[in-house]
Amino acid sequence: DDEDAVSSGWLQAGYFLVGVRAAGLAALPMGGFDQTGLDSEFFPDGTHRTLLVMNLGYAADEAYRPRQSRRDYDEVVSTV
């Protein structure tokens, strides 16, 4: 069924994203693209459809920020 295929596709996209990042690449999944245009360009026979577009590459060193400070446990947890 089509809904099951889409759900499975999202799950596989998540695994792909984790694997790509573990391999040291930067990855950014994107939605909001022209799905019909992309499908007609790359899959003109209609046997496949796109689910998302993912940018892959190596991020520049300045793309990463240092981790921000974290609050202490006692500042955010209270016991009743």
PDB file of N, CA, C and O in Angstrom:
ATOM      1  N   ASP A   1       0.852  -1.183   0.000  1.00  0.00           N
ATOM      2  CA  ASP A   1       0.000   0.000   0.000  1.00  0.00           C
ATOM      3  C   ASP A   1       0.888   1.234   0.000  1.00  0.00           C
ATOM      4  O   ASP A   1       1.988   1.235   0.540  1.00  0.00           O
ATOM      5  N   ASP A   2       0.440   2.293  -0.637  1.00  0.00           N
ATOM      6  CA  ASP A   2       1.243   3.500  -0.856  1.00  0.00           C
ATOM      7  C   ASP A   2       1.644   4.168   0.456  1.00  0.00           C
ATOM      8  O   ASP A   2       2.768   4.631   0.609  1.00  0.00           O
ATOM      9  N   GLU A   3       0.737   4.198   1.419  1.00  0.00           N
ATOM     10  CA  GLU A   3       1.038   4.833   2.708  1.00  0.00           C
ATOM     11  C   GLU A   3       2.148   4.090   3.445  1.00  0.00           C
ATOM     12  O   GLU A   3       3.023   4.708   4.058  1.00  0.00           O
ATOM     13  N   ASP A   4       2.138   2.768   3.378  1.00  0.00           N
ATOM     14  CA  ASP A   4       3.198   1.979   4.008  1.00  0.00           C
ATOM     15  C   ASP A   4       4.545   2.225   3.333  1.00  0.00           C
ATOM     16  O   ASP A   4       5.580   2.288   3.996  1.00  0.00           O
ATOM     17  N   ALA A   5       4.527   2.367   2.010  1.00  0.00           N
ATOM     18  CA  ALA A   5       5.770   2.624   1.280  1.00  0.00           C
ATOM     19  C   ALA A   5       6.364   3.973   1.679  1.00  0.00           C
ATOM     20  O   ALA A   5       7.579   4.091   1.875  1.00  0.00           O
ATOM     21  N   VAL A   6       5.531   4.988   1.827  1.00  0.00           N
ATOM     22  CA  VAL A   6       6.016   6.312   2.221  1.00  0.00           C
ATOM     23  C   VAL A   6       6.570   6.269   3.651  1.00  0.00           C
ATOM     24  O   VAL A   6       7.646   6.815   3.928  1.00  0.00           O
ATOM     25  N   SER A   7       5.868   5.591   4.550  1.00  0.00           N
ATOM     26  CA  SER A   7       6.355   5.465   5.930  1.00  0.00           C
ATOM     27  C   SER A   7       7.706   4.760   5.972  1.00  0.00           C
ATOM     28  O   SER A   7       8.622   5.173   6.684  1.00  0.00           O
ATOM     29  N   SER A   8       7.834   3.704   5.202  1.00  0.00           N
ATOM     30  CA  SER A   8       9.101   2.978   5.136  1.00  0.00           C
ATOM     31  C   SER A   8      10.192   3.863   4.543  1.00  0.00           C
ATOM     32  O   SER A   8      11.344   3.832   4.988  1.00  0.00           O
ATOM     33  N   GLY A   9       9.830   4.651   3.552  1.00  0.00           N
ATOM     34  CA  GLY A   9      10.801   5.568   2.940  1.00  0.00           C
ATOM     35  C   GLY A   9      11.335   6.580   3.932  1.00  0.00           C
ATOM     36  O   GLY A   9      12.534   6.868   3.951  1.00  0.00           O
ATOM     37  N   TRP A  10      10.459   7.125   4.775  1.00  0.00           N
ATOM     38  CA  TRP A  10      10.915   8.081   5.791  1.00  0.00           C
ATOM     39  C   TRP A  10      11.858   7.411   6.789  1.00  0.00           C
ATOM     40  O   TRP A  10      12.863   7.989   7.203  1.00  0.00           O
ATOM     41  N   LEU A  11      11.529   6.187   7.155  1.00  0.00           N
ATOM     42  CA  LEU A  11      12.391   5.458   8.083  1.00  0.00           C
ATOM     43  C   LEU A  11      13.763   5.214   7.458  1.00  0.00           C
ATOM     44  O   LEU A  11      14.798   5.430   8.101  1.00  0.00           O
ATOM     45  N   GLN A  12      13.790   4.796   6.208  1.00  0.00           N
ATOM     46  CA  GLN A  12      15.065   4.559   5.524  1.00  0.00           C
ATOM     47  C   GLN A  12      15.853   5.855   5.350  1.00  0.00           C
ATOM     48  O   GLN A  12      17.084   5.858   5.442  1.00  0.00           O
ATOM     49  N   ALA A  13      15.154   6.958   5.101  1.00  0.00           N
ATOM     50  CA  ALA A  13      15.833   8.251   4.989  1.00  0.00           C
ATOM     51  C   ALA A  13      16.509   8.612   6.310  1.00  0.00           C
ATOM     52  O   ALA A  13      17.622   9.149   6.325  1.00  0.00           O
ATOM     53  N   GLY A  14      15.866   8.304   7.424  1.00  0.00           N
ATOM     54  CA  GLY A  14      16.464   8.558   8.737  1.00  0.00           C
ATOM     55  C   GLY A  14      17.722   7.737   8.962  1.00  0.00           C
ATOM     56  O   GLY A  14      18.742   8.242   9.443  1.00  0.00           O
ATOM     57  N   TYR A  15      17.660   6.459   8.597  1.00  0.00           N
ATOM     58  CA  TYR A  15      18.852   5.614   8.715  1.00  0.00           C
ATOM     59  C   TYR A  15      19.973   6.113   7.816  1.00  0.00           C
ATOM     60  O   TYR A  15      21.144   6.123   8.190  1.00  0.00           O
ATOM     61  N   PHE A  16      19.625   6.512   6.605  1.00  0.00           N
ATOM     62  CA  PHE A  16      20.614   7.052   5.678  1.00  0.00           C
ATOM     63  C   PHE A  16      21.277   8.297   6.261  1.00  0.00           C
ATOM     64  O   PHE A  16      22.501   8.450   6.219  1.00  0.00           O
ATOM     65  N   LEU A  17      20.479   9.178   6.841  1.00  0.00           N
ATOM     66  CA  LEU A  17      20.993  10.405   7.441  1.00  0.00           C
ATOM     67  C   LEU A  17      21.970  10.102   8.571  1.00  0.00           C
ATOM     68  O   LEU A  17      23.052  10.684   8.648  1.00  0.00           O
ATOM     69  N   VAL A  18      21.621   9.173   9.435  1.00  0.00           N
ATOM     70  CA  VAL A  18      22.510   8.794  10.544  1.00  0.00           C
ATOM     71  C   VAL A  18      23.813   8.205  10.000  1.00  0.00           C
ATOM     72  O   VAL A  18      24.899   8.546  10.459  1.00  0.00           O
ATOM     73  N   GLY A  19      23.713   7.340   9.006  1.00  0.00           N
ATOM     74  CA  GLY A  19      24.903   6.719   8.430  1.00  0.00           C
ATOM     75  C   GLY A  19      25.819   7.717   7.752  1.00  0.00           C
ATOM     76  O   GLY A  19      27.041   7.663   7.888  1.00  0.00           O
ATOM     77  N   VAL A  20      25.234   8.640   7.012  1.00  0.00           N
ATOM     78  CA  VAL A  20      26.017   9.661   6.315  1.00  0.00           C
ATOM     79  C   VAL A  20      26.755  10.542   7.318  1.00  0.00           C
ATOM     80  O   VAL A  20      27.944  10.838   7.154  1.00  0.00           O
ATOM     81  N   ARG A  21      26.069  10.930   8.374  1.00  0.00           N
ATOM     82  CA  ARG A  21      26.721  11.766   9.392  1.00  0.00           C
ATOM     83  C   ARG A  21      27.794  10.986  10.141  1.00  0.00           C
ATOM     84  O   ARG A  21      28.833  11.545  10.497  1.00  0.00           O
ATOM     85  N   ALA A  22      27.563   9.704  10.375  1.00  0.00           N
ATOM     86  CA  ALA A  22      28.584   8.873  11.030  1.00  0.00           C
ATOM     87  C   ALA A  22      29.829   8.735  10.154  1.00  0.00           C
ATOM     88  O   ALA A  22      30.932   8.561  10.666  1.00  0.00           O
ATOM     89  N   ALA A  23      29.644   8.825   8.850  1.00  0.00           N
ATOM     90  CA  ALA A  23      30.774   8.746   7.927  1.00  0.00           C
ATOM     91  C   ALA A  23      31.524  10.075   7.808  1.00  0.00           C
ATOM     92  O   ALA A  23      32.500  10.173   7.076  1.00  0.00           O
ATOM     93  N   GLY A  24      31.060  11.098   8.523  1.00  0.00           N
ATOM     94  CA  GLY A  24      31.768  12.369   8.543  1.00  0.00           C
ATOM     95  C   GLY A  24      31.256  13.412   7.571  1.00  0.00           C
ATOM     96  O   GLY A  24      31.876  14.459   7.411  1.00  0.00           O
ATOM     97  N   LEU A  25      30.152  13.144   6.904  1.00  0.00           N
ATOM     98  CA  LEU A  25      29.593  14.115   5.980  1.00  0.00           C
ATOM     99  C   LEU A  25      28.519  14.953   6.671  1.00  0.00           C
ATOM    100  O   LEU A  25      27.887  14.503   7.627  1.00  0.00           O
ATOM    101  N   ALA A  26      28.326  16.134   6.175  1.00  0.00           N
ATOM    102  CA  ALA A  26      27.202  16.954   6.620  1.00  0.00           C
ATOM    103  C   ALA A  26      26.015  16.581   5.736  1.00  0.00           C
ATOM    104  O   ALA A  26      26.169  16.309   4.552  1.00  0.00           O
ATOM    105  N   ALA A  27      24.834  16.535   6.316  1.00  0.00           N
ATOM    106  CA  ALA A  27      23.637  16.163   5.564  1.00  0.00           C
ATOM    107  C   ALA A  27      22.476  17.038   6.007  1.00  0.00           C
ATOM    108  O   ALA A  27      22.320  17.325   7.191  1.00  0.00           O
ATOM    109  N   LEU A  28      21.677  17.453   5.030  1.00  0.00           N
ATOM    110  CA  LEU A  28      20.515  18.277   5.329  1.00  0.00           C
ATOM    111  C   LEU A  28      19.354  17.838   4.439  1.00  0.00           C
ATOM    112  O   LEU A  28      19.350  18.081   3.246  1.00  0.00           O
ATOM    113  N   PRO A  29      18.366  17.139   5.032  1.00  0.00           N
ATOM    114  CA  PRO A  29      17.191  16.773   4.244  1.00  0.00           C
ATOM    115  C   PRO A  29      16.321  18.003   4.012  1.00  0.00           C
ATOM    116  O   PRO A  29      16.211  18.870   4.872  1.00  0.00           O
ATOM    117  N   MET A  30      15.735  18.082   2.814  1.00  0.00           N
ATOM    118  CA  MET A  30      14.924  19.246   2.475  1.00  0.00           C
ATOM    119  C   MET A  30      13.558  18.804   1.961  1.00  0.00           C
ATOM    120  O   MET A  30      13.439  17.834   1.222  1.00  0.00           O
ATOM    121  N   GLY A  31      12.560  19.544   2.342  1.00  0.00           N
ATOM    122  CA  GLY A  31      11.234  19.403   1.772  1.00  0.00           C
ATOM    123  C   GLY A  31      10.912  20.694   1.049  1.00  0.00           C
ATOM    124  O   GLY A  31      11.746  21.587   0.935  1.00  0.00           O
ATOM    125  N   GLY A  32       9.700  20.807   0.546  1.00  0.00           N
ATOM    126  CA  GLY A  32       9.293  22.045  -0.085  1.00  0.00           C
ATOM    127  C   GLY A  32       9.864  22.250  -1.474  1.00  0.00           C
ATOM    128  O   GLY A  32       9.935  23.374  -1.954  1.00  0.00           O
ATOM    129  N   PHE A  33      10.257  21.192  -2.140  1.00  0.00           N
ATOM    130  CA  PHE A  33      10.808  21.295  -3.492  1.00  0.00           C
ATOM    131  C   PHE A  33       9.708  20.953  -4.502  1.00  0.00           C
ATOM    132  O   PHE A  33       8.627  20.498  -4.140  1.00  0.00           O
ATOM    133  N   ASP A  34       9.992  21.173  -5.769  1.00  0.00           N
ATOM    134  CA  ASP A  34       9.037  20.873  -6.838  1.00  0.00           C
ATOM    135  C   ASP A  34       9.082  19.374  -7.136  1.00  0.00           C
ATOM    136  O   ASP A  34       9.809  18.917  -8.008  1.00  0.00           O
ATOM    137  N   GLN A  35       8.282  18.616  -6.398  1.00  0.00           N
ATOM    138  CA  GLN A  35       8.301  17.159  -6.522  1.00  0.00           C
ATOM    139  C   GLN A  35       7.886  16.707  -7.924  1.00  0.00           C
ATOM    140  O   GLN A  35       8.524  15.841  -8.509  1.00  0.00           O
ATOM    141  N   THR A  36       6.851  17.310  -8.470  1.00  0.00           N
ATOM    142  CA  THR A  36       6.389  16.943  -9.805  1.00  0.00           C
ATOM    143  C   THR A  36       7.463  17.207 -10.851  1.00  0.00           C
ATOM    144  O   THR A  36       7.733  16.361 -11.710  1.00  0.00           O
ATOM    145  N   GLY A  37       8.108  18.363 -10.775  1.00  0.00           N
ATOM    146  CA  GLY A  37       9.172  18.696 -11.708  1.00  0.00           C
ATOM    147  C   GLY A  37      10.358  17.760 -11.586  1.00  0.00           C
ATOM    148  O   GLY A  37      10.929  17.321 -12.597  1.00  0.00           O
ATOM    149  N   LEU A  38      10.740  17.454 -10.366  1.00  0.00           N
ATOM    150  CA  LEU A  38      11.875  16.559 -10.135  1.00  0.00           C
ATOM    151  C   LEU A  38      11.558  15.156 -10.631  1.00  0.00           C
ATOM    152  O   LEU A  38      12.388  14.514 -11.286  1.00  0.00           O
ATOM    153  N   ASP A  39      10.350  14.683 -10.335  1.00  0.00           N
ATOM    154  CA  ASP A  39       9.955  13.345 -10.794  1.00  0.00           C
ATOM    155  C   ASP A  39       9.934  13.258 -12.313  1.00  0.00           C
ATOM    156  O   ASP A  39      10.398  12.270 -12.888  1.00  0.00           O
ATOM    157  N   SER A  40       9.414  14.279 -12.979  1.00  0.00           N
ATOM    158  CA  SER A  40       9.352  14.231 -14.439  1.00  0.00           C
ATOM    159  C   SER A  40      10.743  14.326 -15.061  1.00  0.00           C
ATOM    160  O   SER A  40      10.981  13.765 -16.134  1.00  0.00           O
ATOM    161  N   GLU A  41      11.660  14.996 -14.391  1.00  0.00           N
ATOM    162  CA  GLU A  41      13.033  15.125 -14.909  1.00  0.00           C
ATOM    163  C   GLU A  41      13.825  13.825 -14.741  1.00  0.00           C
ATOM    164  O   GLU A  41      14.524  13.387 -15.657  1.00  0.00           O
ATOM    165  N   PHE A  42      13.738  13.222 -13.551  1.00  0.00           N
ATOM    166  CA  PHE A  42      14.569  12.058 -13.252  1.00  0.00           C
ATOM    167  C   PHE A  42      13.857  10.721 -13.433  1.00  0.00           C
ATOM    168  O   PHE A  42      14.504   9.693 -13.630  1.00  0.00           O
ATOM    169  N   PHE A  43      12.540  10.712 -13.335  1.00  0.00           N
ATOM    170  CA  PHE A  43      11.763   9.471 -13.465  1.00  0.00           C
ATOM    171  C   PHE A  43      10.619   9.667 -14.458  1.00  0.00           C
ATOM    172  O   PHE A  43       9.447   9.576 -14.106  1.00  0.00           O
ATOM    173  N   PRO A  44      10.945   9.935 -15.733  1.00  0.00           N
ATOM    174  CA  PRO A  44       9.896  10.252 -16.711  1.00  0.00           C
ATOM    175  C   PRO A  44       8.924   9.103 -16.967  1.00  0.00           C
ATOM    176  O   PRO A  44       7.793   9.343 -17.385  1.00  0.00           O
ATOM    177  N   ASP A  45       9.338   7.858 -16.674  1.00  0.00           N
ATOM    178  CA  ASP A  45       8.430   6.734 -16.903  1.00  0.00           C
ATOM    179  C   ASP A  45       7.400   6.576 -15.787  1.00  0.00           C
ATOM    180  O   ASP A  45       6.494   5.755 -15.885  1.00  0.00           O
ATOM    181  N   GLY A  46       7.543   7.340 -14.699  1.00  0.00           N
ATOM    182  CA  GLY A  46       6.566   7.318 -13.614  1.00  0.00           C
ATOM    183  C   GLY A  46       6.677   6.151 -12.657  1.00  0.00           C
ATOM    184  O   GLY A  46       5.800   5.959 -11.818  1.00  0.00           O
ATOM    185  N   THR A  47       7.754   5.379 -12.739  1.00  0.00           N
ATOM    186  CA  THR A  47       7.881   4.216 -11.854  1.00  0.00           C
ATOM    187  C   THR A  47       8.397   4.569 -10.466  1.00  0.00           C
ATOM    188  O   THR A  47       8.302   3.759  -9.562  1.00  0.00           O
ATOM    189  N   HIS A  48       8.940   5.759 -10.289  1.00  0.00           N
ATOM    190  CA  HIS A  48       9.450   6.199  -8.986  1.00  0.00           C
ATOM    191  C   HIS A  48       8.936   7.595  -8.690  1.00  0.00           C
ATOM    192  O   HIS A  48       8.604   8.359  -9.600  1.00  0.00           O
ATOM    193  N   ARG A  49       8.916   7.926  -7.387  1.00  0.00           N
ATOM    194  CA  ARG A  49       8.563   9.274  -6.944  1.00  0.00           C
ATOM    195  C   ARG A  49       9.563   9.717  -5.883  1.00  0.00           C
ATOM    196  O   ARG A  49      10.059   8.905  -5.109  1.00  0.00           O
ATOM    197  N   THR A  50       9.839  10.993  -5.841  1.00  0.00           N
ATOM    198  CA  THR A  50      10.755  11.518  -4.823  1.00  0.00           C
ATOM    199  C   THR A  50      10.009  11.713  -3.510  1.00  0.00           C
ATOM    200  O   THR A  50       8.818  12.013  -3.489  1.00  0.00           O
ATOM    201  N   LEU A  51      10.745  11.525  -2.431  1.00  0.00           N
ATOM    202  CA  LEU A  51      10.197  11.723  -1.095  1.00  0.00           C
ATOM    203  C   LEU A  51      10.827  12.965  -0.472  1.00  0.00           C
ATOM    204  O   LEU A  51      10.158  13.738   0.188  1.00  0.00           O
ATOM    205  N   LEU A  52      12.121  13.129  -0.682  1.00  0.00           N
ATOM    206  CA  LEU A  52      12.836  14.288  -0.178  1.00  0.00           C
ATOM    207  C   LEU A  52      14.098  14.485  -0.994  1.00  0.00           C
ATOM    208  O   LEU A  52      14.485  13.613  -1.756  1.00  0.00           O
ATOM    209  N   VAL A  53      14.710  15.620  -0.799  1.00  0.00           N
ATOM    210  CA  VAL A  53      16.012  15.921  -1.398  1.00  0.00           C
ATOM    211  C   VAL A  53      16.977  16.076  -0.232  1.00  0.00           C
ATOM    212  O   VAL A  53      16.635  16.673   0.789  1.00  0.00           O
ATOM    213  N   MET A  54      18.175  15.500  -0.373  1.00  0.00           N
ATOM    214  CA  MET A  54      19.141  15.609   0.720  1.00  0.00           C
ATOM    215  C   MET A  54      20.450  16.179   0.192  1.00  0.00           C
ATOM    216  O   MET A  54      21.032  15.651  -0.752  1.00  0.00           O
ATOM    217  N   ASN A  55      20.881  17.284   0.807  1.00  0.00           N
ATOM    218  CA  ASN A  55      22.193  17.854   0.514  1.00  0.00           C
ATOM    219  C   ASN A  55      23.245  17.041   1.256  1.00  0.00           C
ATOM    220  O   ASN A  55      23.078  16.739   2.436  1.00  0.00           O
ATOM    221  N   LEU A  56      24.323  16.711   0.584  1.00  0.00           N
ATOM    222  CA  LEU A  56      25.432  15.989   1.202  1.00  0.00           C
ATOM    223  C   LEU A  56      26.728  16.714   0.877  1.00  0.00           C
ATOM    224  O   LEU A  56      26.885  17.251  -0.222  1.00  0.00           O
ATOM    225  N   GLY A  57      27.646  16.723   1.814  1.00  0.00           N
ATOM    226  CA  GLY A  57      28.935  17.340   1.549  1.00  0.00           C
ATOM    227  C   GLY A  57      29.754  17.451   2.823  1.00  0.00           C
ATOM    228  O   GLY A  57      29.409  16.894   3.862  1.00  0.00           O
ATOM    229  N   TYR A  58      30.832  18.172   2.716  1.00  0.00           N
ATOM    230  CA  TYR A  58      31.694  18.430   3.862  1.00  0.00           C
ATOM    231  C   TYR A  58      31.474  19.870   4.302  1.00  0.00           C
ATOM    232  O   TYR A  58      31.615  20.790   3.505  1.00  0.00           O
ATOM    233  N   ALA A  59      31.121  20.046   5.548  1.00  0.00           N
ATOM    234  CA  ALA A  59      30.867  21.382   6.071  1.00  0.00           C
ATOM    235  C   ALA A  59      32.183  22.114   6.312  1.00  0.00           C
ATOM    236  O   ALA A  59      33.200  21.504   6.655  1.00  0.00           O
ATOM    237  N   ALA A  60      32.156  23.419   6.131  1.00  0.00           N
ATOM    238  CA  ALA A  60      33.325  24.244   6.431  1.00  0.00           C
ATOM    239  C   ALA A  60      33.548  24.263   7.941  1.00  0.00           C
ATOM    240  O   ALA A  60      32.611  24.088   8.724  1.00  0.00           O
ATOM    241  N   ASP A  61      34.774  24.459   8.353  1.00  0.00           N
ATOM    242  CA  ASP A  61      35.090  24.471   9.786  1.00  0.00           C
ATOM    243  C   ASP A  61      34.267  25.503  10.553  1.00  0.00           C
ATOM    244  O   ASP A  61      33.851  25.270  11.680  1.00  0.00           O
ATOM    245  N   GLU A  62      34.010  26.650   9.936  1.00  0.00           N
ATOM    246  CA  GLU A  62      33.270  27.700  10.635  1.00  0.00           C
ATOM    247  C   GLU A  62      31.767  27.413  10.707  1.00  0.00           C
ATOM    248  O   GLU A  62      31.011  28.166  11.322  1.00  0.00           O
ATOM    249  N   ALA A  63      31.319  26.310  10.114  1.00  0.00           N
ATOM    250  CA  ALA A  63      29.893  25.954  10.163  1.00  0.00           C
ATOM    251  C   ALA A  63      29.495  25.410  11.528  1.00  0.00           C
ATOM    252  O   ALA A  63      28.319  25.405  11.874  1.00  0.00           O
ATOM    253  N   TYR A  64      30.452  24.962  12.306  1.00  0.00           N
ATOM    254  CA  TYR A  64      30.147  24.375  13.613  1.00  0.00           C
ATOM    255  C   TYR A  64      30.412  25.380  14.714  1.00  0.00           C
ATOM    256  O   TYR A  64      31.431  26.060  14.716  1.00  0.00           O
ATOM    257  N   ARG A  65      29.478  25.464  15.639  1.00  0.00           N
ATOM    258  CA  ARG A  65      29.630  26.352  16.793  1.00  0.00           C
ATOM    259  C   ARG A  65      30.032  25.534  18.004  1.00  0.00           C
ATOM    260  O   ARG A  65      29.671  24.355  18.105  1.00  0.00           O
ATOM    261  N   PRO A  66      30.725  26.148  18.954  1.00  0.00           N
ATOM    262  CA  PRO A  66      31.010  25.437  20.194  1.00  0.00           C
ATOM    263  C   PRO A  66      29.697  25.140  20.924  1.00  0.00           C
ATOM    264  O   PRO A  66      28.721  25.878  20.789  1.00  0.00           O
ATOM    265  N   ARG A  67      29.672  24.075  21.674  1.00  0.00           N
ATOM    266  CA  ARG A  67      28.468  23.712  22.419  1.00  0.00           C
ATOM    267  C   ARG A  67      28.166  24.778  23.456  1.00  0.00           C
ATOM    268  O   ARG A  67      29.064  25.265  24.149  1.00  0.00           O
ATOM    269  N   GLN A  68      26.910  25.136  23.560  1.00  0.00           N
ATOM    270  CA  GLN A  68      26.519  26.144  24.539  1.00  0.00           C
ATOM    271  C   GLN A  68      26.535  25.542  25.943  1.00  0.00           C
ATOM    272  O   GLN A  68      26.471  24.322  26.117  1.00  0.00           O
ATOM    273  N   SER A  69      26.609  26.413  26.943  1.00  0.00           N
ATOM    274  CA  SER A  69      26.651  25.928  28.318  1.00  0.00           C
ATOM    275  C   SER A  69      25.331  25.251  28.677  1.00  0.00           C
ATOM    276  O   SER A  69      24.278  25.570  28.128  1.00  0.00           O
ATOM    277  N   ARG A  70      25.395  24.307  29.578  1.00  0.00           N
ATOM    278  CA  ARG A  70      24.226  23.570  30.027  1.00  0.00           C
ATOM    279  C   ARG A  70      23.960  23.899  31.499  1.00  0.00           C
ATOM    280  O   ARG A  70      24.886  24.149  32.272  1.00  0.00           O
ATOM    281  N   ARG A  71      22.706  23.885  31.842  1.00  0.00           N
ATOM    282  CA  ARG A  71      22.355  24.129  33.247  1.00  0.00           C
ATOM    283  C   ARG A  71      22.661  22.894  34.081  1.00  0.00           C
ATOM    284  O   ARG A  71      22.653  21.777  33.587  1.00  0.00           O
ATOM    285  N   ASP A  72      22.898  23.129  35.377  1.00  0.00           N
ATOM    286  CA  ASP A  72      23.118  22.039  36.292  1.00  0.00           C
ATOM    287  C   ASP A  72      21.815  21.289  36.558  1.00  0.00           C
ATOM    288  O   ASP A  72      20.724  21.850  36.432  1.00  0.00           O
ATOM    289  N   TYR A  73      21.932  20.055  36.961  1.00  0.00           N
ATOM    290  CA  TYR A  73      20.776  19.221  37.237  1.00  0.00           C
ATOM    291  C   TYR A  73      19.819  19.876  38.220  1.00  0.00           C
ATOM    292  O   TYR A  73      18.605  19.914  38.003  1.00  0.00           O
ATOM    293  N   ASP A  74      20.359  20.438  39.298  1.00  0.00           N
ATOM    294  CA  ASP A  74      19.516  21.057  40.333  1.00  0.00           C
ATOM    295  C   ASP A  74      18.780  22.301  39.849  1.00  0.00           C
ATOM    296  O   ASP A  74      17.775  22.703  40.431  1.00  0.00           O
ATOM    297  N   GLU A  75      19.257  22.903  38.792  1.00  0.00           N
ATOM    298  CA  GLU A  75      18.586  24.086  38.247  1.00  0.00           C
ATOM    299  C   GLU A  75      17.334  23.745  37.440  1.00  0.00           C
ATOM    300  O   GLU A  75      16.454  24.576  37.294  1.00  0.00           O
ATOM    301  N   VAL A  76      17.263  22.538  36.940  1.00  0.00           N
ATOM    302  CA  VAL A  76      16.146  22.200  36.059  1.00  0.00           C
ATOM    303  C   VAL A  76      15.249  21.092  36.590  1.00  0.00           C
ATOM    304  O   VAL A  76      14.179  20.850  36.055  1.00  0.00           O
ATOM    305  N   VAL A  77      15.660  20.413  37.653  1.00  0.00           N
ATOM    306  CA  VAL A  77      14.870  19.313  38.195  1.00  0.00           C
ATOM    307  C   VAL A  77      14.496  19.614  39.635  1.00  0.00           C
ATOM    308  O   VAL A  77      15.330  20.040  40.437  1.00  0.00           O
ATOM    309  N   SER A  78      13.217  19.428  39.937  1.00  0.00           N
ATOM    310  CA  SER A  78      12.783  19.541  41.330  1.00  0.00           C
ATOM    311  C   SER A  78      12.010  18.276  41.676  1.00  0.00           C
ATOM    312  O   SER A  78      11.291  17.706  40.856  1.00  0.00           O
ATOM    313  N   THR A  79      12.174  17.839  42.920  1.00  0.00           N
ATOM    314  CA  THR A  79      11.514  16.621  43.395  1.00  0.00           C
ATOM    315  C   THR A  79      10.343  17.018  44.268  1.00  0.00           C
ATOM    316  O   THR A  79      10.487  17.865  45.168  1.00  0.00           O
ATOM    317  N   VAL A  80       9.204  16.433  43.980  1.00  0.00           N
ATOM    318  CA  VAL A  80       8.006  16.749  44.750  1.00  0.00           C
ATOM    319  C   VAL A  80       7.726  15.652  45.729  1.00  0.00           C
ATOM    320  O   VAL A  80       7.847  14.503  45.466  1.00  0.00           O
TER     321      VAL A  80
END
